[in-house]
Short mmCIF file of C-alpha atoms in Angstrom, two decimals:
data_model
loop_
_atom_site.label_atom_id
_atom_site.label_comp_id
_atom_site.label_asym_id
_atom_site.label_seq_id
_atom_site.Cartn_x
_atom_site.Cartn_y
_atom_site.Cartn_z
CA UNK A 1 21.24 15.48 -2.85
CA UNK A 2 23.12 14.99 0.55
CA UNK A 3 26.09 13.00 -1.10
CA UNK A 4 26.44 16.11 -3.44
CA UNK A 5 26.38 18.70 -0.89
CA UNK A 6 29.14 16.74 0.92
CA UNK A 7 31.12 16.18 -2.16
CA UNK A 8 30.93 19.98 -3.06
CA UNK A 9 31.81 21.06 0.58
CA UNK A 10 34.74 18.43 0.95
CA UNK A 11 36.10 19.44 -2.58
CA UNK A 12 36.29 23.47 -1.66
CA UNK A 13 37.94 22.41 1.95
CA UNK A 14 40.81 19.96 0.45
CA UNK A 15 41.69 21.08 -3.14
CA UNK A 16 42.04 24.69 -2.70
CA UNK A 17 45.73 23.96 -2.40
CA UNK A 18 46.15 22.59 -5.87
CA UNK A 19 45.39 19.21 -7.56
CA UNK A 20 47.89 17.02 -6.44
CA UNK A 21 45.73 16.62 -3.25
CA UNK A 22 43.54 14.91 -5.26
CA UNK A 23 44.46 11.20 -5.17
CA UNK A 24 45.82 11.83 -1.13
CA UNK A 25 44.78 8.79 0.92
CA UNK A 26 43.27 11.08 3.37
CA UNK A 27 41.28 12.65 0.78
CA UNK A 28 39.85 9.05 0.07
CA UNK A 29 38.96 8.09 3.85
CA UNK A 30 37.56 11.18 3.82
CA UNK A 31 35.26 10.29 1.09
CA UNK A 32 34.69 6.94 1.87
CA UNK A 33 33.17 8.01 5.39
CA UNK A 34 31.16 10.82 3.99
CA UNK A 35 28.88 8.63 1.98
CA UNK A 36 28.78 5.55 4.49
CA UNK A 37 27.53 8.22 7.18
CA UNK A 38 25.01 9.75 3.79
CA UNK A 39 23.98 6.25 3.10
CA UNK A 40 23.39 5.28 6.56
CA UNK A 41 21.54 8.35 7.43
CA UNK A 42 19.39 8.53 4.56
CA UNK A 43 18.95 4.62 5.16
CA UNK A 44 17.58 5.56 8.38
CA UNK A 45 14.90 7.68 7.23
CA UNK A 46 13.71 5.12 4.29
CA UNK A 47 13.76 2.62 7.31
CA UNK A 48 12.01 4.80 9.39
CA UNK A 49 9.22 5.78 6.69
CA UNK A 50 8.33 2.42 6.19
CA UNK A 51 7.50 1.57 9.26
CA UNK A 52 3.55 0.98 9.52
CA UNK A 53 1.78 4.25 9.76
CA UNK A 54 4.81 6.53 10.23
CA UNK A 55 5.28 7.90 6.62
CA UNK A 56 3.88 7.66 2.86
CA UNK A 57 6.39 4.36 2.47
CA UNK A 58 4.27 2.62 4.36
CA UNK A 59 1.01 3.49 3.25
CA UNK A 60 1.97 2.25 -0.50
CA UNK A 61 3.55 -1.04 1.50
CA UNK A 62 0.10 -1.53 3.03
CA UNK A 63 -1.66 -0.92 -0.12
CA UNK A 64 0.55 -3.67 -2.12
CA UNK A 65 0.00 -6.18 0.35
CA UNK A 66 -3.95 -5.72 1.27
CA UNK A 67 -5.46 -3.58 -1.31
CA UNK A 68 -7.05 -5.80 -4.26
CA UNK A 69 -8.93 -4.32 -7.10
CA UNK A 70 -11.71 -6.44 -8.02
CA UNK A 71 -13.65 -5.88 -11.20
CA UNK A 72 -17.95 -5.93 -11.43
CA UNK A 73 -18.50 -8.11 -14.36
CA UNK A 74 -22.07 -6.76 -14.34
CA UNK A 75 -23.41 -3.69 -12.34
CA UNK A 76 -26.32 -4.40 -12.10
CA UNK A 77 -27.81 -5.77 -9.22
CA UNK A 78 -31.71 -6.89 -10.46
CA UNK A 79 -29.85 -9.31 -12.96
CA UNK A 80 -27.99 -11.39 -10.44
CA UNK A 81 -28.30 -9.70 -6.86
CA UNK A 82 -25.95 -10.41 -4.18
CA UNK A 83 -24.95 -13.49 -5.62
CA UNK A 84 -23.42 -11.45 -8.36
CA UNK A 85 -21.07 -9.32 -6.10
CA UNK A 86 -20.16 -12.13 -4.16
CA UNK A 87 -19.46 -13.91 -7.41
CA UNK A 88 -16.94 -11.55 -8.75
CA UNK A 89 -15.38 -11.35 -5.30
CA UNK A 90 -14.95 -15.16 -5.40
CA UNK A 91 -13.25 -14.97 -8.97
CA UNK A 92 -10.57 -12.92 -7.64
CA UNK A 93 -10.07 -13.50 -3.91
CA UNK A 94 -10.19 -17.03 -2.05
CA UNK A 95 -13.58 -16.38 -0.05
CA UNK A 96 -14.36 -18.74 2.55
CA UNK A 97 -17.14 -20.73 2.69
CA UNK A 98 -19.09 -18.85 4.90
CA UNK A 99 -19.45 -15.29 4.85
CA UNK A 100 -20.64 -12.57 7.59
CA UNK A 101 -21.46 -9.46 7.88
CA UNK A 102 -19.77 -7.33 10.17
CA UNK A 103 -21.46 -3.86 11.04
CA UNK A 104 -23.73 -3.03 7.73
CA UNK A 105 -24.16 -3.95 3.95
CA UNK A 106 -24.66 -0.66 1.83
CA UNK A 107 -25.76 -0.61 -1.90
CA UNK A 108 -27.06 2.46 -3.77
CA UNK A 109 -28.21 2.37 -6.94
CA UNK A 110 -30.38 3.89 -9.52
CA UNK A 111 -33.86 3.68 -10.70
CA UNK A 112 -32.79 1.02 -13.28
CA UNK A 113 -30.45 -1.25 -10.66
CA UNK A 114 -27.42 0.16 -11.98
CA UNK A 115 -24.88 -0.41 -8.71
CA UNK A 116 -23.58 3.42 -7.64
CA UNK A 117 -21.89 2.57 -4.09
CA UNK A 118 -21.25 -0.32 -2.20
CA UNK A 119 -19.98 -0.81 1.54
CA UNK A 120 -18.96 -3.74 3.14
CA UNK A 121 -17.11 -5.67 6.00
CA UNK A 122 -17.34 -9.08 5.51
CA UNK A 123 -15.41 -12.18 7.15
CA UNK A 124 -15.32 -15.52 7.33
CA UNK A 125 -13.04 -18.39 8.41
CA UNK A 126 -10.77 -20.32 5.81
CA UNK A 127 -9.99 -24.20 6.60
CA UNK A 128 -7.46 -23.31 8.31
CA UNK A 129 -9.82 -21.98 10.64
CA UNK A 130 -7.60 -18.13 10.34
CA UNK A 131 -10.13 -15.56 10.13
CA UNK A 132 -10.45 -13.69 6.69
CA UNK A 133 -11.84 -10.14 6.49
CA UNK A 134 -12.51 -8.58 3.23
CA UNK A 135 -13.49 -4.44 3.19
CA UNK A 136 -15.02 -3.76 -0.02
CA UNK A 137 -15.87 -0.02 -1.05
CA UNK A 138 -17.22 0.63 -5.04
CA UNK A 139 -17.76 4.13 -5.94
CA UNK A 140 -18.97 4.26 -9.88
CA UNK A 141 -17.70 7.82 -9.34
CA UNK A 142 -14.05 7.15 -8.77
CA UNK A 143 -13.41 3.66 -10.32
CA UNK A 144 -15.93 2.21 -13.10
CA UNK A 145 -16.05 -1.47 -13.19
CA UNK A 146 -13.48 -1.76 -9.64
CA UNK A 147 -14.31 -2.76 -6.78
CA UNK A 148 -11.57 -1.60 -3.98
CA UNK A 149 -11.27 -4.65 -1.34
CA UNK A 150 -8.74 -4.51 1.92
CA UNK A 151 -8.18 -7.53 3.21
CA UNK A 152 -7.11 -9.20 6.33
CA UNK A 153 -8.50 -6.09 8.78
CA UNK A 154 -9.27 -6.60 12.23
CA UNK A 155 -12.83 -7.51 13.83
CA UNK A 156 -14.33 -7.79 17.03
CA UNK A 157 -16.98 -10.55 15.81
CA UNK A 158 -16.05 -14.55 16.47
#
């Protein structure tokens, strides 16, 4: 949109003397440093969006690298239990060995064990000893058979 705002404004300043300004050398430089100083400054702001937290380019950077969807082979939880989530996590994601909890585990469901919600912060080391977190959030509302997992957050447990 900038480049053709330029283009229009630099076309009604040099060629309202005729065409044969057209193909001027000046006319060129003219154009050439118009849409190096577009490019650059509309680089700029792409840059500066995708720097963490500072615009929506980063947000959907963030959510390519850490957000995994997960699916719930089976939702409900008298069947297999915990196992069963961590299970499905495992089929997807490289889970460590060892799992903790960080703050709270959180499962609602119905009167027939049918899984409605579930919230999590869970980490555990790799053998690389590099600690792994893994924020899981299900919502039978908003995705059916997903379960929404951040990874690689930061905790304040050892």
């Amino acid at each position: 949109m900038w480049g053709g705002l330029v283009y229009v404004y630099l076309k009604i300043k040099f060629f309202n003397k005729g065409e044969q300004k057209r193909g001027s050398p000046r006319f060129f430089y003219v154009m050439i440093i118009s849409f190096i100083l577009t490019t650059f400054f509309l680089g700029g702001k792409i840059v500066i969006s995708a720097i963490p937290y500072n615009g929506a380019l980063s947000w959907k950077l963030e959510a390519f690298f850490r957000k995994k969807e997960v699916p719930m082979t089976d939702p409900y939880f008298f069947k297999e239990g915990l196992n069963g989530i961590i299970k499905d996590l495992d089929k997807s994601l490289d889970l460590p060995d060892k799992l903790y909890i960080v703050d709270d585990f959180s499962i609602q469901m119905d009167e027939n064990g049918k899984i409605k919600k579930i919230n999590s912060f869970l980490y555990g080391r790799d053998e690389k000893e590099q600690k792994k977190t893994f924020l899981i959030s299900y919502d039978v509302s908003k995705n059916k058979n997903q379960m929404e997992v951040w990874l690689d957050y930061e905790t304040n447990s050892d």
